[in-house]
Coordinates of C-alpha atoms in Angstrom, one line a residue:
Chain A
M1 CA 147.8 99.6 138.1
A2 CA 150.1 102.0 135.0
V3 CA 148.6 99.4 132.9
D4 CA 145.4 99.4 133.4
E5 CA 145.0 103.3 133.1
R6 CA 147.0 103.0 129.3
E7 CA 144.3 100.6 128.7
R8 CA 141.0 103.3 129.7
T9 CA 142.9 105.8 127.5
T10 CA 144.0 103.9 123.8
G11 CA 140.8 101.1 124.4
S12 CA 138.3 102.2 122.5
A13 CA 140.7 105.2 121.6
G14 CA 143.5 103.3 120.0
L15 CA 141.7 100.7 118.3
A16 CA 138.8 102.2 117.2
I17 CA 137.0 98.6 117.6
G18 CA 134.4 99.1 121.0
S19 CA 134.2 103.5 119.8
G20 CA 132.4 103.0 116.9
S21 CA 128.6 102.0 116.9
R22 CA 126.4 100.8 119.8
L23 CA 126.2 97.9 118.6
T24 CA 129.2 97.5 117.3
R25 CA 130.5 98.1 121.6
V26 CA 127.4 94.6 121.4
C27 CA 128.8 92.3 119.7
V28 CA 132.1 92.4 121.0
R29 CA 130.7 92.1 124.4
G30 CA 128.6 89.7 123.2
V31 CA 131.9 87.6 121.3
L32 CA 133.6 88.0 124.8
L33 CA 131.5 86.4 127.1
L34 CA 130.5 83.7 124.8
G35 CA 134.9 83.4 125.0
V36 CA 133.9 83.2 128.9
L37 CA 131.6 80.7 128.4
I38 CA 133.2 78.3 126.3
S39 CA 135.9 78.5 129.0
L40 CA 133.7 78.1 132.3
F41 CA 131.4 75.6 129.7
P42 CA 134.0 72.0 131.4
F43 CA 134.4 73.6 134.4
Y44 CA 130.3 73.6 134.7
W45 CA 129.9 70.5 133.0
L46 CA 132.2 68.7 135.0
V47 CA 129.7 69.8 138.1
V48 CA 126.8 68.9 136.4
M49 CA 128.6 65.1 135.8
A50 CA 129.7 64.4 138.5
S51 CA 126.6 65.0 140.8
G52 CA 124.6 62.7 138.6
T53 CA 124.6 59.2 138.0
T54 CA 126.4 57.4 135.1
E55 CA 122.6 57.0 133.7
D56 CA 122.3 60.7 132.8
I57 CA 125.0 60.6 131.6
Y58 CA 124.6 58.2 129.5
S59 CA 120.6 59.7 128.8
Y60 CA 119.5 61.3 125.9
P61 CA 118.7 63.5 125.4
P62 CA 121.5 65.0 128.0
K63 CA 120.8 66.4 131.5
L64 CA 122.3 70.2 131.9
V65 CA 121.4 70.3 134.4
P66 CA 123.0 69.8 138.4
G67 CA 121.7 66.8 140.1
P68 CA 121.5 65.2 143.7
H69 CA 124.0 63.1 143.6
L70 CA 127.4 65.0 144.5
L71 CA 128.1 64.0 147.6
D72 CA 127.1 60.0 147.3
N73 CA 129.5 60.1 144.4
M74 CA 132.3 62.2 146.2
G75 CA 131.8 59.6 148.8
R76 CA 131.9 56.3 146.1
V77 CA 135.9 58.6 145.1
L78 CA 137.2 58.5 148.9
D79 CA 135.1 54.2 149.1
T80 CA 136.6 53.8 146.0
V81 CA 140.7 55.0 145.6
D82 CA 142.6 56.4 148.8
F83 CA 141.7 60.3 147.9
F84 CA 143.3 61.7 150.4
G85 CA 146.4 59.4 150.8
S86 CA 146.7 61.5 147.4
L87 CA 146.2 64.2 148.5
F88 CA 148.1 65.1 150.7
N89 CA 151.5 62.9 149.2
T90 CA 150.7 66.2 145.8
V91 CA 150.1 68.8 149.0
V92 CA 153.2 67.9 150.5
V93 CA 155.2 67.9 146.7
A94 CA 153.4 71.4 146.4
V95 CA 154.2 72.6 149.5
V96 CA 157.6 71.8 150.0
G97 CA 158.7 72.3 146.5
T98 CA 157.6 75.2 146.3
A99 CA 159.6 76.5 149.2
L100 CA 162.9 74.8 148.3
V101 CA 162.0 76.8 144.9
L102 CA 160.6 80.3 146.5
F103 CA 164.7 79.8 148.5
F104 CA 167.2 78.2 146.3
D105 CA 165.9 80.6 143.8
S106 CA 165.5 84.4 145.7
L107 CA 169.1 82.4 147.1
A108 CA 171.0 82.4 144.1
A109 CA 169.3 85.2 141.9
F110 CA 170.2 87.5 145.0
A111 CA 174.1 86.4 144.0
F112 CA 173.5 86.7 140.6
A113 CA 171.6 90.3 140.6
K114 CA 174.8 91.9 143.3
Y115 CA 177.0 90.2 143.2
E116 CA 180.4 89.0 141.1
F117 CA 182.0 85.4 141.8
P118 CA 184.2 83.3 139.6
G119 CA 182.0 81.2 136.5
K120 CA 179.5 84.2 137.1
R121 CA 178.6 84.3 133.5
F122 CA 179.4 81.1 132.8
L123 CA 176.7 79.6 135.4
F124 CA 174.4 82.2 134.0
G125 CA 174.8 81.0 130.7
A126 CA 174.2 77.3 131.3
L127 CA 171.1 78.4 133.0
L128 CA 169.9 79.5 130.0
A129 CA 170.8 76.4 128.1
T130 CA 169.2 75.0 130.2
Y131 CA 165.2 76.7 129.1
M132 CA 166.4 74.7 125.6
I133 CA 166.4 71.5 126.6
P134 CA 162.7 69.9 125.7
A135 CA 162.0 68.2 129.6
Q136 CA 161.4 64.6 127.9
L137 CA 165.1 64.9 127.5
S138 CA 165.9 64.0 130.3
L139 CA 162.6 61.9 131.0
V140 CA 164.5 58.4 131.0
P141 CA 167.9 59.1 132.3
Q142 CA 166.0 61.0 135.0
F143 CA 164.2 58.1 136.2
V144 CA 167.4 56.0 136.2
T145 CA 168.8 58.0 138.3
M146 CA 165.9 58.0 140.8
A147 CA 165.7 54.4 140.3
E148 CA 169.6 54.3 141.6
F149 CA 169.2 57.0 144.1
G150 CA 167.2 54.4 145.3
W151 CA 164.1 57.6 145.6
A152 CA 161.9 56.5 143.1
G153 CA 158.4 55.8 144.6
S154 CA 159.3 58.5 146.7
L155 CA 157.9 61.7 147.1
T156 CA 161.9 62.9 147.9
A157 CA 161.7 62.0 143.6
L158 CA 158.6 64.0 142.7
I159 CA 160.5 67.6 145.1
I160 CA 164.5 67.1 145.0
P161 CA 165.5 67.4 141.5
G162 CA 163.0 70.3 140.6
A163 CA 163.9 71.9 144.1
A164 CA 166.2 75.0 142.3
N165 CA 164.5 76.2 138.4
A166 CA 166.4 77.6 135.4
F167 CA 163.2 79.7 135.2
G168 CA 162.7 81.1 138.5
I169 CA 166.5 82.2 139.5
F170 CA 166.3 84.4 135.3
W171 CA 163.1 86.3 137.0
M172 CA 164.2 87.1 140.5
R173 CA 167.4 88.4 138.7
Q174 CA 165.4 90.1 136.6
Y175 CA 163.2 91.5 139.7
A176 CA 166.2 92.0 141.6
Q177 CA 168.3 94.0 139.4
N178 CA 165.3 96.3 138.5
S179 CA 164.0 96.9 142.3
L180 CA 166.6 96.4 145.0
P181 CA 168.4 99.1 145.3
D182 CA 172.3 99.1 145.9
E183 CA 172.1 102.2 148.3
L184 CA 169.6 100.0 150.3
L185 CA 172.5 97.1 150.6
D186 CA 175.6 99.8 150.8
A187 CA 173.1 101.7 154.7
G188 CA 173.1 96.8 155.3
R189 CA 177.2 96.7 154.7
I190 CA 177.9 100.1 157.2
D191 CA 174.9 98.5 159.7
G192 CA 177.3 95.1 159.6
A193 CA 174.9 92.9 157.6
G194 CA 177.2 90.7 155.4
F195 CA 176.0 88.4 152.9
F196 CA 173.0 86.4 153.9
R197 CA 171.6 89.2 156.4
L198 CA 170.9 91.4 153.3
Y199 CA 169.6 88.6 151.8
W200 CA 167.0 87.7 154.6
Q201 CA 166.0 91.2 155.8
V202 CA 166.7 93.5 153.5
A203 CA 166.2 91.3 150.4
M204 CA 163.4 89.1 151.4
P205 CA 161.4 91.7 152.5
L206 CA 161.1 93.8 148.7
F207 CA 161.2 90.0 147.1
R208 CA 158.0 89.5 148.5
P209 CA 155.5 90.2 145.0
A210 CA 157.5 88.2 142.8
L211 CA 157.8 85.2 145.5
A212 CA 154.3 85.9 144.9
F213 CA 154.2 85.4 141.1
L214 CA 157.3 82.4 141.1
G215 CA 154.9 81.0 144.4
I216 CA 152.1 80.6 142.5
F217 CA 153.1 79.9 139.7
T218 CA 155.3 76.9 140.9
F219 CA 152.7 75.5 143.0
I220 CA 150.8 75.1 140.2
S221 CA 153.1 73.5 138.1
I222 CA 153.8 70.6 140.3
W223 CA 150.4 70.2 140.7
N224 CA 149.3 69.8 137.8
D225 CA 152.6 68.1 137.0
Y226 CA 151.3 64.7 135.4
I227 CA 153.9 62.6 133.4
W228 CA 156.8 62.0 135.8
P229 CA 154.9 61.2 139.3
L230 CA 153.3 58.8 136.9
V231 CA 156.7 57.9 135.6
V232 CA 157.9 58.0 138.7
M233 CA 155.6 56.7 141.2
I234 CA 156.3 53.0 140.8
D235 CA 153.8 51.8 143.4
P236 CA 150.4 52.0 142.6
D237 CA 149.0 53.0 146.2
R238 CA 151.0 55.8 146.4
V239 CA 150.4 58.3 144.0
T240 CA 149.8 62.1 143.2
L241 CA 145.8 63.3 142.7
Q242 CA 146.7 63.6 139.0
V243 CA 148.2 59.7 138.6
A244 CA 144.8 59.2 141.1
L245 CA 143.2 60.4 138.9
A246 CA 143.9 58.6 135.9
N247 CA 144.2 55.4 137.7
L248 CA 140.5 55.9 138.4
N249 CA 139.6 57.1 135.0
V250 CA 141.5 53.5 133.5
L251 CA 139.9 50.4 136.3
Y252 CA 136.2 52.4 136.1
N253 CA 136.2 54.5 133.5
T254 CA 132.2 53.1 132.1
D255 CA 131.1 54.5 135.9
Y256 CA 131.3 58.3 135.2
S257 CA 129.7 60.0 137.7
L258 CA 132.5 58.9 139.8
V259 CA 135.3 59.3 137.9
M260 CA 134.5 63.1 137.5
A261 CA 133.6 63.6 141.2
G262 CA 137.2 62.7 141.5
A263 CA 138.1 64.7 139.2
L264 CA 136.2 68.2 140.4
M265 CA 137.9 67.5 143.6
S266 CA 141.4 67.1 142.0
V267 CA 140.3 70.4 140.8
V268 CA 139.4 72.8 143.3
P269 CA 141.9 73.0 145.7
L270 CA 144.2 74.4 142.7
I271 CA 141.7 77.0 140.9
V272 CA 141.0 78.0 144.9
V273 CA 144.9 78.8 144.7
F274 CA 144.6 80.8 141.8
L275 CA 141.7 83.0 142.7
I276 CA 143.2 84.1 145.5
G277 CA 146.9 85.4 143.2
A278 CA 144.7 85.9 139.7
R279 CA 144.8 89.6 139.8
H280 CA 148.6 89.4 140.6
F281 CA 149.7 86.5 138.9
L282 CA 147.9 87.7 134.9
R283 CA 149.0 91.6 135.3
D284 CA 153.2 90.5 136.2
L285 CA 152.4 87.7 133.3
A286 CA 151.5 89.9 130.9
A287 CA 154.3 92.3 131.9
G288 CA 157.2 89.3 131.8
A289 CA 155.8 88.8 128.5
T290 CA 155.8 91.9 126.9
K291 CA 159.5 93.8 128.6
M292 CA 162.6 92.2 126.0
Chain B
M1 CA 186.4 88.8 135.6
A2 CA 184.0 86.9 135.6
T3 CA 185.8 84.2 135.0
V4 CA 188.5 84.1 136.8
A5 CA 188.7 80.8 138.0
D6 CA 190.4 80.2 141.2
P7 CA 188.6 82.9 143.9
A8 CA 192.2 83.5 145.1
E9 CA 193.4 85.0 142.6
A10 CA 191.1 87.1 141.4
G11 CA 192.1 89.9 143.9
A12 CA 191.4 92.9 144.9
P13 CA 193.2 95.0 142.9
A14 CA 192.2 93.1 139.5
D15 CA 188.8 92.9 140.1
D16 CA 187.4 96.4 139.2
G17 CA 185.5 95.3 136.3
G18 CA 182.4 93.6 138.2
G19 CA 179.3 94.9 138.8
R20 CA 179.2 98.4 141.1
A21 CA 178.0 96.6 144.4
E22 CA 181.3 94.6 144.0
G23 CA 183.5 97.3 143.3
R24 CA 181.7 98.9 146.5
R25 CA 181.9 95.7 148.6
S26 CA 185.5 95.6 147.9
R27 CA 185.8 98.6 149.7
A28 CA 183.6 98.1 152.3
T29 CA 185.5 93.9 153.6
A30 CA 188.5 93.0 153.3
P31 CA 189.9 91.9 150.1
G32 CA 191.3 88.7 150.6
G33 CA 189.3 86.7 148.1
R34 CA 187.9 83.7 149.6
R35 CA 185.7 85.2 152.4
R36 CA 184.6 87.9 149.4
H37 CA 183.3 85.5 147.1
G38 CA 182.1 83.4 149.0
P39 CA 178.9 83.7 150.2
P40 CA 177.7 84.2 146.6
L41 CA 179.6 80.7 145.9
L42 CA 177.5 79.2 148.6
A43 CA 174.8 81.1 148.1
I44 CA 173.9 79.5 144.3
S45 CA 175.8 76.1 145.0
P46 CA 172.3 74.6 145.6
F47 CA 171.3 75.5 142.5
C48 CA 174.6 73.8 141.3
V49 CA 173.9 70.5 142.6
L50 CA 171.0 70.6 142.0
F51 CA 171.6 71.7 137.7
A52 CA 174.5 69.3 137.7
V53 CA 172.4 66.1 139.1
F54 CA 169.5 66.7 137.9
G55 CA 170.2 69.7 134.9
A56 CA 172.9 68.2 132.8
F57 CA 174.0 64.9 133.6
P58 CA 170.5 63.3 132.8
V59 CA 172.1 65.0 129.6
V60 CA 175.1 63.6 128.9
F61 CA 173.9 60.4 129.9
S62 CA 170.3 61.0 128.7
L63 CA 173.8 60.6 125.0
Y64 CA 175.2 57.2 125.9
L65 CA 172.0 56.0 126.9
S66 CA 171.0 56.3 123.5
F67 CA 173.6 54.3 121.9
Q68 CA 173.3 51.2 124.5
D69 CA 170.3 48.7 124.1
W70 CA 169.6 48.2 127.8
D71 CA 166.2 47.1 129.3
G72 CA 166.5 49.1 132.3
I73 CA 168.0 45.6 134.9
G74 CA 170.1 44.0 132.8
D75 CA 173.5 44.9 131.0
M76 CA 173.8 47.3 128.1
R77 CA 174.7 46.7 125.2
F78 CA 175.9 49.2 122.5
V79 CA 174.8 49.7 120.0
G80 CA 175.9 53.1 118.8
L81 CA 174.2 54.5 115.6
K82 CA 171.7 51.6 114.5
Q83 CA 169.6 53.0 117.7
Y84 CA 169.2 55.9 115.2
G85 CA 168.8 53.9 112.4
W86 CA 166.1 51.2 114.0
L87 CA 164.1 54.6 115.3
L88 CA 164.1 56.3 111.3
E89 CA 162.9 53.2 110.2
D90 CA 160.2 52.5 112.4
S91 CA 156.9 52.8 111.0
V92 CA 155.7 54.0 114.7
F93 CA 157.6 56.5 115.2
W94 CA 157.1 58.5 112.1
H95 CA 153.1 58.0 112.8
S96 CA 154.4 59.6 115.8
V97 CA 155.9 62.3 114.3
L98 CA 153.2 62.6 111.6
N99 CA 150.2 62.8 113.8
T100 CA 152.3 65.5 116.5
F101 CA 152.5 67.9 113.7
E102 CA 148.6 67.4 111.9
I103 CA 147.5 68.2 115.5
W104 CA 149.9 70.3 116.0
F105 CA 148.4 72.6 113.0
L106 CA 145.2 71.9 113.7
S107 CA 145.5 73.6 117.2
T108 CA 148.2 76.4 116.7
V109 CA 147.0 78.2 113.7
P110 CA 143.2 78.7 114.9
M111 CA 144.4 79.5 119.0
L112 CA 147.0 81.9 118.0
F113 CA 144.0 83.7 115.5
L114 CA 141.5 83.4 118.0
A115 CA 144.1 85.0 120.9
L116 CA 143.8 87.3 118.9
V117 CA 141.0 88.4 118.2
L118 CA 139.9 88.0 121.7
A119 CA 142.9 90.0 122.7
F120 CA 141.4 93.0 120.1
L121 CA 137.9 92.5 121.8
L122 CA 140.2 92.5 125.1
H123 CA 141.8 95.7 124.6
S124 CA 138.5 97.6 123.3
Q125 CA 136.3 97.1 126.6
V126 CA 136.7 99.0 129.0
R127 CA 134.0 97.4 131.4
F128 CA 134.8 94.1 133.8
T129 CA 139.0 93.4 131.9
G130 CA 139.9 92.0 135.2
A131 CA 137.3 89.2 135.7
Y132 CA 137.4 88.8 131.5
R133 CA 140.7 88.0 132.3
V134 CA 140.5 85.6 134.8
A135 CA 138.3 83.5 133.4
Y136 CA 140.3 82.7 130.1
F137 CA 143.3 82.2 131.7
I138 CA 141.7 79.8 134.3
P139 CA 141.8 76.6 131.7
N140 CA 145.4 76.7 131.2
V141 CA 146.2 76.5 135.2
T142 CA 143.5 73.5 135.9
S143 CA 144.9 70.2 136.0
M144 CA 144.9 68.3 131.9
V145 CA 144.5 64.8 133.3
A146 CA 140.9 66.2 134.9
M147 CA 139.6 68.2 131.9
T148 CA 140.8 66.2 129.5
V149 CA 138.0 63.2 131.3
V150 CA 136.4 66.1 130.9
F151 CA 136.8 66.5 126.9
G152 CA 136.8 62.2 127.0
S153 CA 133.1 62.5 128.2
V154 CA 131.9 64.8 125.9
F155 CA 133.3 63.2 122.8
A156 CA 132.3 59.8 123.9
Q157 CA 129.9 58.0 121.6
T158 CA 126.4 59.9 123.4
G159 CA 128.0 62.0 124.8
L160 CA 127.6 66.3 124.8
A161 CA 129.6 67.1 121.2
N162 CA 127.3 64.0 119.4
S163 CA 124.3 65.0 122.2
A164 CA 124.6 68.8 120.2
L165 CA 124.4 67.4 117.1
K166 CA 121.4 65.1 117.1
V167 CA 120.0 68.0 118.0
V168 CA 120.4 69.6 115.0
G169 CA 119.1 66.8 112.9
M170 CA 122.9 65.5 112.2
D171 CA 124.4 62.0 112.2
G172 CA 126.7 61.8 115.4
V173 CA 131.6 62.1 114.5
G174 CA 133.3 59.5 116.2
W175 CA 135.7 61.9 118.0
L176 CA 137.4 59.0 120.1
S177 CA 137.4 56.8 117.0
S178 CA 137.8 57.9 113.8
E179 CA 141.1 59.6 112.7
W180 CA 140.5 63.7 112.1
G181 CA 137.9 62.8 114.5
I182 CA 141.1 62.7 117.4
K183 CA 142.8 64.2 115.9
V184 CA 139.8 67.1 116.1
S185 CA 139.5 66.7 119.3
L186 CA 142.6 67.0 120.9
S187 CA 143.0 70.2 119.0
V188 CA 140.2 71.2 120.7
M189 CA 141.5 70.7 124.1
I190 CA 144.5 72.2 123.3
I191 CA 143.2 75.6 121.7
W192 CA 140.6 76.0 124.7
R193 CA 143.5 75.2 127.4
W194 CA 145.1 77.9 125.5
V195 CA 143.2 80.7 124.0
G196 CA 142.8 82.9 127.2
Y197 CA 147.3 82.1 127.7
N198 CA 147.7 83.4 124.3
A199 CA 145.6 86.1 124.2
L200 CA 146.7 87.7 127.2
I201 CA 150.0 87.8 126.0
F202 CA 149.0 89.7 123.4
L203 CA 146.4 91.8 125.4
A204 CA 149.5 93.0 126.7
G205 CA 151.6 93.3 124.2
L206 CA 148.6 95.7 122.6
Q207 CA 148.9 97.5 125.9
A208 CA 152.5 98.8 125.1
I209 CA 152.2 99.8 122.4
P210 CA 152.6 104.5 123.5
T211 CA 149.6 106.0 122.7
E212 CA 151.6 108.2 119.8
H213 CA 151.5 105.8 117.1
F214 CA 147.2 105.9 117.6
E215 CA 146.8 109.6 117.1
A216 CA 149.8 109.4 114.5
A217 CA 148.0 107.4 112.3
R218 CA 144.7 109.3 112.9
V219 CA 145.7 112.3 112.3
D220 CA 147.6 111.2 109.1
G221 CA 143.8 109.5 107.9
A222 CA 144.1 106.2 109.1
N223 CA 141.3 104.7 108.8
S224 CA 140.5 101.2 111.2
W225 CA 141.4 98.3 109.2
Q226 CA 144.9 100.3 107.9
T227 CA 145.4 101.5 111.3
L228 CA 145.4 97.4 113.2
F229 CA 147.3 96.4 109.7
R230 CA 150.3 99.8 109.7
V231 CA 150.3 99.8 113.3
V232 CA 149.3 97.9 115.2
L233 CA 150.6 94.0 113.7
P234 CA 154.1 94.7 112.7
Q235 CA 154.3 96.1 116.8
L236 CA 153.0 93.9 117.8
R237 CA 155.7 91.5 115.9
P238 CA 158.3 90.5 118.4
V239 CA 154.7 89.1 120.9
V240 CA 153.6 87.1 118.0
L241 CA 156.8 85.7 117.1
F242 CA 156.9 84.8 121.4
A243 CA 153.1 83.0 121.5
A244 CA 153.8 81.2 118.6
V245 CA 157.8 79.4 119.6
T246 CA 156.3 78.8 123.0
S247 CA 153.0 77.3 121.0
T248 CA 155.6 75.0 119.1
I249 CA 157.5 73.7 121.2
N250 CA 154.4 73.1 123.4
G251 CA 152.9 71.4 121.1
L252 CA 155.6 68.7 119.9
Q253 CA 155.4 67.9 122.9
I254 CA 151.6 66.9 124.0
F255 CA 151.0 64.0 125.9
T256 CA 148.7 64.1 128.7
E257 CA 146.2 64.5 127.1
S258 CA 146.6 61.2 124.6
Q259 CA 147.9 59.8 126.8
V260 CA 144.5 60.2 129.6
L261 CA 142.3 59.5 126.8
F262 CA 143.5 56.2 125.3
Q263 CA 145.4 55.0 128.4
S264 CA 144.8 51.0 128.5
T265 CA 146.0 48.8 130.5
D266 CA 145.9 47.7 127.5
V267 CA 149.6 48.3 125.7
G268 CA 148.1 47.5 122.4
T269 CA 146.0 50.6 122.3
I270 CA 148.2 53.4 123.7
G271 CA 147.3 56.2 121.0
G272 CA 144.1 55.4 120.7
P273 CA 142.4 53.9 118.1
G274 CA 144.8 53.0 115.1
Q275 CA 147.1 54.8 117.2
E276 CA 145.9 58.4 115.3
G277 CA 146.2 60.2 118.9
M278 CA 149.9 58.7 119.0
T279 CA 152.2 61.5 120.0
I280 CA 156.3 61.7 119.8
V281 CA 156.2 61.9 123.7
L282 CA 153.7 59.2 124.1
Y283 CA 155.8 56.6 122.2
L284 CA 159.1 57.8 124.1
W285 CA 157.4 57.4 127.0
Q286 CA 155.3 53.8 126.0
K287 CA 158.6 52.8 125.0
A288 CA 160.4 53.5 128.2
F289 CA 158.9 52.8 130.5
K290 CA 155.7 50.5 129.1
D291 CA 158.8 48.2 127.1
H292 CA 161.3 49.1 129.0
Q293 CA 163.5 49.9 125.7
F294 CA 165.2 53.1 127.7
G295 CA 167.9 53.4 125.1
Y296 CA 164.6 53.8 122.5
G297 CA 164.0 55.7 124.7
A298 CA 167.3 58.6 124.8
A299 CA 167.0 58.4 121.2
M300 CA 163.9 59.8 120.7
G301 CA 164.6 61.8 123.9
W302 CA 167.0 63.7 120.9
L303 CA 164.7 63.0 118.1
L304 CA 162.5 65.1 120.2
F305 CA 165.5 68.1 120.9
A306 CA 166.1 67.5 116.8
I307 CA 162.4 68.4 115.7
I308 CA 161.7 71.4 118.4
A309 CA 165.2 73.0 117.3
V310 CA 164.3 73.1 113.9
F311 CA 160.9 74.1 114.7
T312 CA 162.3 77.1 116.5
L313 CA 164.5 78.3 114.6
I314 CA 161.7 77.6 111.3
N315 CA 159.5 80.5 113.4
W316 CA 161.9 82.9 114.2
R317 CA 163.1 83.1 110.9
L318 CA 159.3 83.3 109.1
V319 CA 158.1 85.7 112.0
S320 CA 160.5 87.4 112.4
G321 CA 161.9 88.0 109.4
S322 CA 164.9 90.0 110.9
D323 CA 168.1 88.9 113.0
R324 CA 168.1 91.1 115.0
E325 CA 163.8 91.1 116.0
G326 CA 164.8 87.0 116.0
R327 CA 167.0 87.6 118.9
A328 CA 164.8 90.0 121.0
G329 CA 162.6 87.3 120.4
I330 CA 164.8 84.4 121.4
R331 CA 165.7 86.0 124.3
S332 CA 161.6 86.7 125.6
L333 CA 161.7 83.0 124.6
L334 CA 164.2 82.4 127.9
R335 CA 162.0 84.8 129.8
R336 CA 158.8 82.9 129.7
K337 CA 159.4 79.6 128.3
G338 CA 159.3 78.5 131.3
A339 CA 155.6 80.2 132.6
A340 CA 154.1 77.8 129.5
R341 CA 156.2 75.5 130.7
N342 CA 153.4 74.2 133.2
G343 CA 152.2 70.9 134.1
R344 CA 153.9 69.2 130.2

């Protein structure tokens, strides 16, 4: 909120880009709108292609408006691949994975922010160090480990390795330090609450805004992850949506409208999730980037 | 204090160096060490276990693997540093390094510039800012696989891009078949995905500049350009640094766009015609999981890590100019890198 107000005061007065003539203002809006059009055009084009026939897509000049075949094409996707199976896999992995991340990360963050224990600094340093390592470095050994555990090809392999992550702990710890007063915890202690009751009944309700950001962020990351499911889901009949879509693209890449309908179906649920939380999500994202 | 190894030794009288909460806590509860440290240790144990098994161990194991020749089924054969020697003599590897850098440069420079322009425009705009933000951010949250499929059709020989060129009387371009066509297509996808993200980061940086600085500049008689170059850009430097570093890290790890665009059951065409879309991670994936050369893939992972580390350092030096800001940049990077990593 404070951010929005400041924007109003410095906005035109500060940079003086939009404060000039009417012409400048129109230009600014024009460019911004052009940016929106470019941002959104691929989605529009996706709908156009998913609702036409493949001949429409190959035709010249191309048809620029949606056609009447959306439901046909979606039906063909359902006939061709096990869409609901991979949707189910993706939903399970994203929901369970996000829940575990929220629980484990906030629990660890609560301990890191409000308690002393042996090895705390070392562990926190190790946690930060994991940021520096590209995920691809661990790709091969992770896969070998999964094969060794007998998890390769199962949803466990998609859920467990990511069930607690450094980013989330760091994020929640910052939040806990700033927004969870020691007095509140002391009051709880006087009432006889132990660590886990303080975590669950005092800290958790206050963590809600930070958890919302972390939750949406984690959900989107898991939903969109491609390389790990591609590597570890060794059974082609049991994959996530992203891998299923890529397979559809390989096998039927001359049947554009089919592939596009599949792409559309894989994108819509995520966009809905994002739009629901977008307002808070974007505010937190911006706040996190500038606080140093 | 925090590094005392045995919980029992961290007795009550000695622990005042710790946090305030702990000091109070030790007074409120029994001073027995184990009991006091038990719950927080239990609380971080899931993370510790997961981190040990899926974070730290793979790094060590990956180093071990990189000295072995192993197809994943048979016995490992120790080859030592020869593995890295083979890698450095592998022309496809060098081609993938060159491609990655070309695509990184072609995408990052225009992307950061466009993001800066968009951020300034958004900053001077008072209406519909919320809607603009959502619209600009949507490309970043969408599935890369789905959008690569869409862009693949746009850049196809008879696709939208060439149709548009035909309308204005130009010849079609082999977007997905010529050397620079492939690189430009991949860069366009990356730019499309990340411009809005970086614009919002820059916008947040702009909004953090105190109003008084603008007032002071105006009192001193600065015009818009002087304000921009003397007041705004210097204060934006940490944020630009952050964006440059995360863009580099992401750019050097590009995989999905190229893999999906040129995916083929035929191993020979991974990376597209002439392998002009072959990136480092794509080659790593091909070697490890298509050709089952796990040791070779692990070695490539370490070279990728080294390249990223070097470039990150250069980036800090270039953009920050001073060590202090470099450290601030590192801290902000640590905080934000996770957020930039989605759908790697």
